[in-house]
Tab-separated table of C-alpha atoms in Angstrom:
chain	number	residue	atom	x	y	z
A	477	GLN	CA	31.896	-36.066	23.182
A	478	HIS	CA	31.504	-34.161	19.658
A	479	ASP	CA	28.678	-36.843	18.473
A	480	ASP	CA	26.943	-36.333	21.480
A	481	SER	CA	27.014	-32.254	21.192
A	482	LEU	CA	26.708	-32.316	17.492
A	483	ILE	CA	23.166	-34.487	17.850
A	484	TYR	CA	22.044	-32.334	20.718
A	485	VAL	CA	22.236	-29.398	18.370
A	486	LEU	CA	20.695	-30.925	15.480
A	487	CYS	CA	17.831	-32.288	17.717
A	488	CYS	CA	16.901	-29.234	19.726
A	489	PHE	CA	17.990	-26.453	17.398
A	490	PRO	CA	16.430	-27.654	14.122
A	491	THR	CA	17.132	-25.161	11.120
A	492	PRO	CA	14.759	-24.177	8.241
A	493	THR	CA	17.092	-26.066	5.773
A	494	MET	CA	16.385	-29.409	8.075
A	495	PHE	CA	12.588	-29.048	6.845
A	496	ASN	CA	13.325	-28.284	3.038
A	497	SER	CA	12.533	-30.856	0.863
A	498	ASN	CA	15.163	-29.352	-1.597
A	499	SER	CA	18.194	-30.029	0.623
A	500	ALA	CA	17.189	-33.200	1.632
A	501	HIS	CA	20.073	-34.691	-0.035
A	502	SER	CA	22.739	-32.333	1.470
A	503	ARG	CA	20.649	-33.180	4.767
A	504	GLY	CA	21.283	-36.929	4.594
A	505	SER	CA	25.058	-36.421	3.628
A	506	LYS	CA	25.577	-34.515	6.879
A	507	TYR	CA	23.490	-36.655	8.949
A	508	SER	CA	25.219	-39.508	7.326
A	509	GLN	CA	28.117	-38.016	8.377
A	510	VAL	CA	27.062	-38.242	12.099
A	511	ARG	CA	25.566	-41.651	11.714
A	512	SER	CA	29.040	-42.698	10.228
A	513	TYR	CA	31.282	-41.005	12.815
A	514	ASN	CA	31.169	-44.117	15.102
A	515	SER	CA	31.762	-46.631	12.462
A	516	ASP	CA	34.473	-44.684	10.370
A	517	SER	CA	38.204	-45.391	11.376
A	518	ASP	CA	40.254	-43.153	13.726
A	519	SER	CA	42.444	-42.464	10.286
A	520	ASP	CA	39.915	-39.746	9.172
A	521	SER	CA	38.686	-38.729	12.806
A	522	SER	CA	40.501	-35.570	12.340
A	523	ASP	CA	39.216	-34.512	8.957
A	524	ASP	CA	35.605	-35.348	10.380
A	525	ASN	CA	36.176	-33.703	13.189
A	526	ILE	CA	36.999	-30.419	11.528
A	527	GLU	CA	34.351	-30.821	9.306
A	528	GLU	CA	31.851	-31.661	12.370
A	529	ASP	CA	32.998	-28.222	14.028
A	530	ASP	CA	32.328	-26.135	10.979
A	531	PHE	CA	29.069	-27.878	10.433
A	532	ILE	CA	28.179	-27.203	14.078
A	533	GLN	CA	29.480	-23.577	13.722
A	534	ARG	CA	27.789	-22.819	10.643
A	535	GLU	CA	24.459	-23.908	12.458
A	536	ILE	CA	25.009	-21.895	15.080
A	537	ARG	CA	25.594	-19.026	13.015
A	538	GLN	CA	22.599	-19.608	11.536
A	539	GLN	CA	20.573	-19.913	14.552
A	540	GLN	CA	22.245	-16.583	15.853
A	541	MET	CA	20.916	-15.119	12.191
A	542	MET	CA	17.489	-16.342	12.822
A	543	MET	CA	17.096	-15.121	16.562
A	544	LYS	CA	18.168	-11.489	15.286
A	545	GLN	CA	15.690	-11.607	12.500
A	546	GLN	CA	13.187	-12.574	15.000
A	547	ASP	CA	14.123	-10.064	17.287
A	548	GLU	CA	14.329	-7.337	14.644
A	549	GLY	CA	10.606	-8.663	13.563
A	550	LEU	CA	9.251	-8.498	17.181
A	551	GLU	CA	10.925	-4.770	17.641
A	552	MET	CA	8.961	-4.021	14.627
A	553	LEU	CA	5.656	-5.427	16.062
A	554	GLY	CA	6.198	-3.489	19.588
A	555	GLN	CA	6.398	-0.199	17.605
A	556	SER	CA	3.602	-1.169	15.316
A	557	ALA	CA	1.292	-2.055	18.659
A	558	GLU	CA	2.839	1.439	20.262
A	559	ARG	CA	1.495	3.485	17.407
A	560	LEU	CA	-1.913	1.235	17.412
A	561	SER	CA	-2.413	2.209	20.894
A	562	LYS	CA	-1.544	5.948	20.294
A	563	ILE	CA	-4.208	6.129	17.570
A	564	SER	CA	-6.837	4.236	19.518
A	565	MET	CA	-6.506	6.598	22.559
A	566	GLY	CA	-6.946	9.570	19.894
A	567	ILE	CA	-9.782	7.493	18.511
A	568	HIS	CA	-11.178	7.617	22.262
A	569	GLU	CA	-10.688	11.031	23.010
A	570	GLU	CA	-12.215	11.929	19.950
A	571	LEU	CA	-15.405	10.063	20.459
A	572	GLY	CA	-15.698	11.440	23.975
A	573	HIS	CA	-15.616	15.143	22.588
A	574	GLN	CA	-18.064	14.123	19.940
A	575	ASN	CA	-20.458	12.576	22.425
A	576	LYS	CA	-20.320	15.562	24.789
A	577	MET	CA	-21.195	17.689	21.861
A	578	LEU	CA	-23.922	15.429	20.806
A	579	ASN	CA	-25.431	15.597	24.209
A	580	GLU	CA	-25.329	19.042	24.422
A	581	MET	CA	-26.924	19.486	21.140
A	582	GLU	CA	-29.971	16.876	22.159
A	583	GLU	CA	-30.272	19.668	25.048
A	584	ASP	CA	-30.569	22.681	23.006
A	585	LEU	CA	-32.652	20.644	20.575
A	586	GLU	CA	-35.009	19.757	23.463
A	587	THR	CA	-35.089	23.363	24.797
A	588	ALA	CA	-36.218	24.494	21.007
A	589	GLU	CA	-38.616	22.052	20.655
A	590	GLN	CA	-40.431	23.080	24.093
A	591	ASN	CA	-40.132	27.005	23.306
A	592	LEU	CA	-41.612	26.182	19.580
A	593	SER	CA	-44.543	24.283	21.619
A	594	LEU	CA	-44.738	27.416	23.533
A	595	VAL	CA	-45.091	29.855	20.550
A	596	THR	CA	-47.539	27.444	19.090
A	597	ARG	CA	-49.853	27.133	21.771
A	598	LYS	CA	-49.818	31.331	22.378
A	599	THR	CA	-50.246	31.496	18.714
A	600	LYS	CA	-53.120	29.441	18.519
A	601	GLU	CA	-54.514	31.262	21.516
A	602	LEU	CA	-54.181	34.574	19.647
A	603	ILE	CA	-56.154	32.980	16.975
A	604	GLN	CA	-59.128	32.299	19.171
A	605	LYS	CA	-58.822	35.577	21.163
A	606	SER	CA	-58.957	37.531	17.919
A	607	GLY	CA	-62.062	36.087	16.176
A	608	GLY	CA	-60.873	32.589	14.747
A	609	LYS	CA	-59.235	31.703	11.674
A	610	ARG	CA	-61.474	33.985	9.460
A	611	ASN	CA	-59.997	37.168	11.258
A	612	PHE	CA	-56.531	35.788	11.156
A	613	ILE	CA	-56.727	35.271	7.386
A	614	ILE	CA	-58.019	38.750	6.704
A	615	ILE	CA	-55.214	40.468	9.047
A	616	VAL	CA	-52.662	38.192	7.030
A	617	ALA	CA	-53.953	38.965	3.690
A	618	LEU	CA	-54.074	43.044	4.427
A	619	SER	CA	-50.641	42.654	5.839
A	620	VAL	CA	-49.711	40.896	2.360
A	621	VAL	CA	-51.411	43.665	0.404
A	622	MET	CA	-49.568	46.563	2.466
A	623	ILE	CA	-46.369	45.182	1.937
A	624	ILE	CA	-46.804	45.375	-1.812
A	625	LEU	CA	-47.897	48.696	-1.792
A	626	PHE	CA	-44.989	49.389	0.093
A	627	PHE	CA	-42.749	48.283	-2.566
A	628	LEU	CA	-44.739	49.670	-5.268
A	629	VAL	CA	-44.314	53.189	-3.800
A	630	LEU	CA	-41.005	52.683	-2.995
A	631	TYR	CA	-40.091	51.358	-6.795
A	632	THR	CA	-41.852	53.973	-8.766
């Protein structure tokens, strides 16, 4: 009965030490105990049973520790995923606000462009009504002279 349960534990619940090449010698001795169990005489059977029970208990404890470590790792992974989810939702909201502001800015820019176009067209019409570019340049030059004279009078 013990042979079957021990073989079942070894086959169905492999441990990292079973696959470690450094522990091949110790593994071999443990397995040789299992393999040679049937061929041993009954005189050492009580000692062998105790050793096998200890071995099984060690293996079970080792498996439980590994499962606990894996559970802790999964818990940390779950917490990290939750933090990433919150961060990504924050980024999503911020991008939504930025997109809304860009759309408003685009609308304001289009309005400003239309107003500038209207002012430019009105200025061209005013220049043509006032006698063309020649008269406009004379008006601008006289305005500059008047500003210069104003500052000269003010500072003297």
